[in-house]
Short mmCIF file of N, CA and C in Angstrom, two decimals:
data_model
loop_
_atom_site.label_atom_id
_atom_site.label_comp_id
_atom_site.label_asym_id
_atom_site.label_seq_id
_atom_site.Cartn_x
_atom_site.Cartn_y
_atom_site.Cartn_z
N MET A 1 19.39 15.85 -2.19
CA MET A 1 19.95 16.09 -0.87
C MET A 1 20.04 14.77 -0.11
N LEU A 2 20.99 14.74 0.82
CA LEU A 2 21.16 13.55 1.64
C LEU A 2 19.85 13.29 2.38
N GLN A 3 19.41 12.08 2.34
CA GLN A 3 18.13 11.72 2.92
C GLN A 3 18.12 11.98 4.43
N LYS A 4 17.07 12.63 4.90
CA LYS A 4 16.94 12.99 6.31
C LYS A 4 16.97 11.75 7.20
N ASN A 5 16.34 10.66 6.75
CA ASN A 5 16.31 9.45 7.57
C ASN A 5 17.71 8.88 7.78
N VAL A 6 18.60 9.05 6.80
CA VAL A 6 19.97 8.57 6.93
C VAL A 6 20.71 9.39 7.99
N LEU A 7 20.52 10.69 7.98
CA LEU A 7 21.16 11.55 8.98
C LEU A 7 20.66 11.20 10.38
N GLU A 8 19.37 10.97 10.51
CA GLU A 8 18.80 10.59 11.80
C GLU A 8 19.33 9.23 12.24
N GLU A 9 19.39 8.29 11.32
CA GLU A 9 19.87 6.95 11.61
C GLU A 9 21.31 6.98 12.09
N ARG A 10 22.13 7.78 11.44
CA ARG A 10 23.54 7.86 11.81
C ARG A 10 23.74 8.58 13.14
N SER A 11 22.84 9.48 13.50
CA SER A 11 23.00 10.19 14.77
C SER A 11 22.48 9.37 15.95
N ASN A 12 21.67 8.35 15.65
CA ASN A 12 21.12 7.50 16.71
C ASN A 12 21.12 6.05 16.23
N PRO A 13 22.32 5.44 16.10
CA PRO A 13 22.39 4.09 15.53
C PRO A 13 21.83 3.03 16.47
N SER A 14 21.30 1.99 15.86
CA SER A 14 20.85 0.84 16.65
C SER A 14 22.08 0.10 17.19
N LYS A 15 21.85 -0.83 18.10
CA LYS A 15 22.95 -1.64 18.63
C LYS A 15 23.64 -2.42 17.51
N GLU A 16 22.83 -2.92 16.57
CA GLU A 16 23.38 -3.69 15.45
C GLU A 16 24.26 -2.81 14.56
N GLN A 17 23.78 -1.59 14.27
CA GLN A 17 24.57 -0.68 13.44
C GLN A 17 25.88 -0.32 14.14
N ALA A 18 25.80 0.00 15.42
CA ALA A 18 27.00 0.36 16.18
C ALA A 18 28.00 -0.80 16.17
N ALA A 19 27.50 -2.01 16.36
CA ALA A 19 28.38 -3.19 16.35
C ALA A 19 29.02 -3.37 14.98
N PHE A 20 28.24 -3.18 13.93
CA PHE A 20 28.78 -3.30 12.57
C PHE A 20 29.85 -2.24 12.33
N TRP A 21 29.55 -1.00 12.65
CA TRP A 21 30.51 0.08 12.42
C TRP A 21 31.78 -0.11 13.23
N GLU A 22 31.64 -0.62 14.45
CA GLU A 22 32.83 -0.89 15.24
C GLU A 22 33.64 -2.02 14.61
N PHE A 23 32.96 -3.04 14.13
CA PHE A 23 33.65 -4.14 13.45
C PHE A 23 34.37 -3.63 12.20
N ALA A 24 33.70 -2.77 11.43
CA ALA A 24 34.25 -2.29 10.16
C ALA A 24 35.33 -1.23 10.34
N HIS A 25 35.23 -0.41 11.40
CA HIS A 25 36.12 0.75 11.53
C HIS A 25 36.96 0.78 12.80
N GLY A 26 36.72 -0.10 13.73
CA GLY A 26 37.49 -0.12 14.96
C GLY A 26 36.86 0.69 16.08
N GLU A 27 37.61 0.84 17.15
CA GLU A 27 37.08 1.49 18.35
C GLU A 27 36.67 2.94 18.13
N ASP A 28 37.31 3.62 17.19
CA ASP A 28 36.97 5.02 16.94
C ASP A 28 35.89 5.16 15.86
N TRP A 29 35.03 4.16 15.72
CA TRP A 29 34.01 4.13 14.69
C TRP A 29 33.13 5.36 14.69
N GLN A 30 32.85 5.92 15.88
CA GLN A 30 31.96 7.08 15.95
C GLN A 30 32.54 8.28 15.20
N SER A 31 33.84 8.52 15.36
CA SER A 31 34.45 9.65 14.65
C SER A 31 34.53 9.36 13.16
N VAL A 32 34.73 8.09 12.79
CA VAL A 32 34.77 7.72 11.37
C VAL A 32 33.40 7.95 10.74
N VAL A 33 32.34 7.49 11.38
CA VAL A 33 30.99 7.67 10.85
C VAL A 33 30.62 9.15 10.81
N GLN A 34 31.00 9.89 11.84
CA GLN A 34 30.71 11.33 11.85
C GLN A 34 31.43 12.04 10.70
N SER A 35 32.69 11.72 10.49
CA SER A 35 33.45 12.33 9.39
C SER A 35 32.88 11.93 8.04
N ASP A 36 32.51 10.66 7.91
CA ASP A 36 31.92 10.18 6.66
C ASP A 36 30.60 10.88 6.39
N THR A 37 29.78 11.05 7.40
CA THR A 37 28.49 11.72 7.25
C THR A 37 28.70 13.16 6.82
N GLN A 38 29.64 13.85 7.45
CA GLN A 38 29.91 15.25 7.09
C GLN A 38 30.41 15.35 5.64
N MET A 39 31.27 14.42 5.24
CA MET A 39 31.76 14.38 3.86
C MET A 39 30.60 14.20 2.90
N LEU A 40 29.67 13.29 3.21
CA LEU A 40 28.53 13.06 2.35
C LEU A 40 27.62 14.28 2.26
N VAL A 41 27.41 14.96 3.38
CA VAL A 41 26.59 16.17 3.38
C VAL A 41 27.22 17.22 2.46
N GLU A 42 28.51 17.42 2.58
CA GLU A 42 29.21 18.40 1.74
C GLU A 42 29.18 17.98 0.27
N MET A 43 29.37 16.71 0.02
CA MET A 43 29.37 16.20 -1.35
C MET A 43 28.02 16.45 -2.01
N VAL A 44 26.95 16.15 -1.32
CA VAL A 44 25.62 16.35 -1.88
C VAL A 44 25.34 17.84 -2.05
N LYS A 45 25.74 18.64 -1.07
CA LYS A 45 25.55 20.09 -1.15
C LYS A 45 26.27 20.70 -2.35
N ASN A 46 27.41 20.13 -2.68
CA ASN A 46 28.22 20.65 -3.79
C ASN A 46 28.02 19.88 -5.09
N GLY A 47 26.94 19.15 -5.21
CA GLY A 47 26.61 18.46 -6.45
C GLY A 47 27.59 17.39 -6.84
N GLY A 48 28.18 16.70 -5.86
CA GLY A 48 29.12 15.63 -6.16
C GLY A 48 30.54 16.11 -6.35
N GLN A 49 30.77 17.41 -6.19
CA GLN A 49 32.09 17.97 -6.44
C GLN A 49 32.88 18.16 -5.15
N TRP A 50 32.81 17.20 -4.26
CA TRP A 50 33.46 17.30 -2.97
C TRP A 50 34.97 17.16 -3.05
N LEU A 51 35.49 16.69 -4.15
CA LEU A 51 36.95 16.57 -4.31
C LEU A 51 37.52 17.69 -5.16
N GLY A 52 36.71 18.71 -5.43
CA GLY A 52 37.19 19.79 -6.27
C GLY A 52 37.49 19.25 -7.66
N GLU A 53 38.69 19.52 -8.16
CA GLU A 53 39.08 19.04 -9.48
C GLU A 53 39.98 17.80 -9.39
N SER A 54 40.03 17.19 -8.23
CA SER A 54 40.90 16.03 -8.02
C SER A 54 40.57 14.86 -8.94
N LEU A 55 39.30 14.61 -9.17
CA LEU A 55 38.92 13.48 -10.01
C LEU A 55 39.42 13.63 -11.44
N ALA A 56 39.50 14.84 -11.92
CA ALA A 56 39.97 15.07 -13.29
C ALA A 56 41.44 14.69 -13.46
N ARG A 57 42.17 14.62 -12.37
CA ARG A 57 43.60 14.27 -12.43
C ARG A 57 43.85 12.76 -12.35
N VAL A 58 42.82 11.97 -12.15
CA VAL A 58 42.97 10.52 -12.06
C VAL A 58 43.10 9.96 -13.48
N ASN A 59 44.23 9.28 -13.75
CA ASN A 59 44.49 8.75 -15.10
C ASN A 59 44.04 7.31 -15.27
N CYS A 60 44.05 6.55 -14.20
CA CYS A 60 43.75 5.12 -14.32
C CYS A 60 42.24 4.89 -14.45
N PRO A 61 41.85 3.74 -14.96
CA PRO A 61 40.43 3.41 -15.05
C PRO A 61 39.81 3.33 -13.65
N VAL A 62 38.60 3.85 -13.53
CA VAL A 62 37.89 3.88 -12.25
C VAL A 62 36.49 3.31 -12.45
N LEU A 63 36.08 2.44 -11.55
CA LEU A 63 34.72 1.91 -11.55
C LEU A 63 33.94 2.55 -10.40
N VAL A 64 32.85 3.20 -10.72
CA VAL A 64 31.95 3.78 -9.72
C VAL A 64 30.74 2.86 -9.65
N THR A 65 30.44 2.38 -8.46
CA THR A 65 29.29 1.48 -8.29
C THR A 65 28.28 2.13 -7.36
N LEU A 66 27.02 2.09 -7.75
CA LEU A 66 25.94 2.66 -6.94
C LEU A 66 24.69 1.82 -7.10
N SER A 67 23.87 1.84 -6.09
CA SER A 67 22.53 1.26 -6.18
C SER A 67 21.55 2.37 -6.53
N LEU A 68 20.61 2.08 -7.39
CA LEU A 68 19.56 3.06 -7.69
C LEU A 68 18.69 3.31 -6.47
N ALA A 69 18.77 2.41 -5.48
CA ALA A 69 18.01 2.56 -4.23
C ALA A 69 18.90 3.04 -3.09
N ASP A 70 20.05 3.63 -3.42
CA ASP A 70 20.98 4.12 -2.38
C ASP A 70 20.27 5.16 -1.53
N GLN A 71 20.10 4.85 -0.25
CA GLN A 71 19.38 5.73 0.65
C GLN A 71 20.19 6.94 1.10
N MET A 72 21.46 6.98 0.73
CA MET A 72 22.31 8.12 1.10
C MET A 72 22.13 9.29 0.14
N LEU A 73 21.71 9.00 -1.07
CA LEU A 73 21.66 10.02 -2.11
C LEU A 73 20.23 10.19 -2.61
N GLY A 74 19.84 11.41 -2.86
CA GLY A 74 18.51 11.67 -3.36
C GLY A 74 18.32 11.17 -4.79
N ASP A 75 19.37 11.26 -5.60
CA ASP A 75 19.31 10.86 -7.00
C ASP A 75 20.62 10.17 -7.37
N PRO A 76 20.75 8.88 -7.04
CA PRO A 76 22.00 8.17 -7.28
C PRO A 76 22.47 8.20 -8.73
N GLU A 77 21.54 8.10 -9.68
CA GLU A 77 21.93 8.11 -11.09
C GLU A 77 22.57 9.44 -11.46
N LYS A 78 21.96 10.52 -11.06
CA LYS A 78 22.51 11.86 -11.34
C LYS A 78 23.87 12.03 -10.67
N PHE A 79 23.97 11.58 -9.45
CA PHE A 79 25.23 11.69 -8.72
C PHE A 79 26.32 10.87 -9.41
N GLY A 80 26.01 9.64 -9.81
CA GLY A 80 26.98 8.79 -10.49
C GLY A 80 27.44 9.40 -11.79
N LEU A 81 26.51 9.97 -12.54
CA LEU A 81 26.88 10.60 -13.81
C LEU A 81 27.74 11.83 -13.60
N GLU A 82 27.49 12.56 -12.53
CA GLU A 82 28.32 13.73 -12.20
C GLU A 82 29.75 13.30 -11.89
N ILE A 83 29.89 12.26 -11.09
CA ILE A 83 31.23 11.73 -10.78
C ILE A 83 31.90 11.25 -12.06
N LEU A 84 31.16 10.50 -12.86
CA LEU A 84 31.69 9.96 -14.10
C LEU A 84 32.17 11.06 -15.04
N SER A 85 31.45 12.16 -15.09
CA SER A 85 31.81 13.26 -15.99
C SER A 85 33.13 13.91 -15.60
N GLN A 86 33.56 13.71 -14.36
CA GLN A 86 34.80 14.31 -13.89
C GLN A 86 36.01 13.40 -14.10
N LEU A 87 35.77 12.14 -14.44
CA LEU A 87 36.84 11.18 -14.61
C LEU A 87 37.28 11.08 -16.07
N GLN A 88 38.58 10.91 -16.28
CA GLN A 88 39.10 10.75 -17.63
C GLN A 88 38.75 9.38 -18.21
N ASN A 89 38.74 8.36 -17.34
CA ASN A 89 38.53 7.00 -17.80
C ASN A 89 37.68 6.25 -16.79
N GLY A 90 36.41 6.64 -16.69
CA GLY A 90 35.56 6.03 -15.69
C GLY A 90 34.46 5.18 -16.28
N ARG A 91 33.99 4.26 -15.48
CA ARG A 91 32.84 3.41 -15.81
C ARG A 91 31.87 3.53 -14.64
N LEU A 92 30.58 3.47 -14.95
CA LEU A 92 29.55 3.57 -13.92
C LEU A 92 28.69 2.33 -13.95
N PHE A 93 28.52 1.71 -12.80
CA PHE A 93 27.64 0.56 -12.65
C PHE A 93 26.52 0.96 -11.70
N LEU A 94 25.28 0.92 -12.20
CA LEU A 94 24.10 1.22 -11.40
C LEU A 94 23.29 -0.06 -11.24
N SER A 95 23.07 -0.45 -10.00
CA SER A 95 22.32 -1.67 -9.72
C SER A 95 20.91 -1.33 -9.25
N PRO A 96 19.90 -2.07 -9.74
CA PRO A 96 18.55 -1.86 -9.22
C PRO A 96 18.37 -2.47 -7.83
N LYS A 97 19.35 -3.27 -7.41
CA LYS A 97 19.29 -3.91 -6.09
C LYS A 97 20.19 -3.18 -5.11
N GLY A 98 20.03 -3.52 -3.84
CA GLY A 98 20.94 -3.02 -2.81
C GLY A 98 20.58 -1.65 -2.29
N GLY A 99 21.52 -1.12 -1.54
CA GLY A 99 21.39 0.18 -0.91
C GLY A 99 22.77 0.77 -0.78
N HIS A 100 23.07 1.31 0.39
CA HIS A 100 24.38 1.93 0.62
C HIS A 100 25.12 1.18 1.72
N PRO A 101 26.33 0.79 1.48
CA PRO A 101 27.07 0.75 0.22
C PRO A 101 26.71 -0.51 -0.56
N LEU A 102 26.90 -0.45 -1.85
CA LEU A 102 26.54 -1.57 -2.72
C LEU A 102 27.34 -2.83 -2.38
N ILE A 103 28.60 -2.67 -2.04
CA ILE A 103 29.46 -3.82 -1.75
C ILE A 103 28.88 -4.69 -0.63
N TRP A 104 28.20 -4.09 0.33
CA TRP A 104 27.62 -4.86 1.44
C TRP A 104 26.14 -5.15 1.23
N SER A 105 25.44 -4.26 0.54
CA SER A 105 23.99 -4.44 0.41
C SER A 105 23.61 -5.35 -0.77
N ALA A 106 24.46 -5.45 -1.78
CA ALA A 106 24.20 -6.33 -2.92
C ALA A 106 25.54 -6.90 -3.40
N PRO A 107 26.16 -7.75 -2.56
CA PRO A 107 27.52 -8.22 -2.87
C PRO A 107 27.65 -8.98 -4.19
N GLN A 108 26.63 -9.71 -4.59
CA GLN A 108 26.73 -10.46 -5.86
C GLN A 108 26.78 -9.51 -7.06
N GLU A 109 25.92 -8.50 -7.04
CA GLU A 109 25.92 -7.52 -8.12
C GLU A 109 27.24 -6.76 -8.15
N PHE A 110 27.71 -6.39 -6.97
CA PHE A 110 28.98 -5.68 -6.87
C PHE A 110 30.11 -6.53 -7.44
N ARG A 111 30.13 -7.79 -7.02
CA ARG A 111 31.19 -8.70 -7.48
C ARG A 111 31.17 -8.85 -9.00
N GLN A 112 29.99 -9.03 -9.57
CA GLN A 112 29.89 -9.17 -11.03
C GLN A 112 30.39 -7.92 -11.74
N ALA A 113 30.03 -6.75 -11.21
CA ALA A 113 30.48 -5.49 -11.83
C ALA A 113 31.99 -5.38 -11.76
N VAL A 114 32.57 -5.70 -10.61
CA VAL A 114 34.02 -5.61 -10.44
C VAL A 114 34.74 -6.63 -11.31
N GLN A 115 34.22 -7.85 -11.35
CA GLN A 115 34.85 -8.87 -12.19
C GLN A 115 34.83 -8.47 -13.66
N GLY A 116 33.74 -7.93 -14.11
CA GLY A 116 33.63 -7.46 -15.49
C GLY A 116 34.59 -6.31 -15.77
N PHE A 117 34.67 -5.39 -14.82
CA PHE A 117 35.57 -4.24 -14.97
C PHE A 117 37.01 -4.68 -14.99
N LEU A 118 37.41 -5.51 -14.04
CA LEU A 118 38.80 -5.96 -13.97
C LEU A 118 39.15 -6.93 -15.09
N GLY A 119 38.14 -7.68 -15.57
CA GLY A 119 38.35 -8.64 -16.63
C GLY A 119 38.85 -8.01 -17.92
N GLN A 120 38.54 -6.75 -18.14
CA GLN A 120 38.99 -6.09 -19.37
C GLN A 120 40.49 -5.82 -19.37
N PHE A 121 41.12 -5.98 -18.23
CA PHE A 121 42.56 -5.72 -18.13
C PHE A 121 43.40 -7.00 -18.09
N LEU A 122 42.74 -8.15 -18.13
CA LEU A 122 43.47 -9.42 -18.08
C LEU A 122 43.87 -9.90 -19.46
#
């Protein structure tokens, strides 16, 4: 289940978090974060199946990146494997470093994973 501390944090963000979210999402950051939080709650409630069967229709290669310490998910590895099982051509990168999202919490690991993934197509 979505970690309770994450829900509390998102409902009462610090000044730094609010500034970051506004920088990342613009003036309507509050509605973006609220929608994102609701999507995550539904996704976790439905075992990662928040897109229904949409993922099964994706033909192109997909890289899923997660941190094993992702504070948004109770079991990031299980969640990643569930997403991967729905993709026709997916790859999963699990990092022991970082948090949520991996791109911001562990940018070097994220970059290496993406470079490796994209490198197979060059």
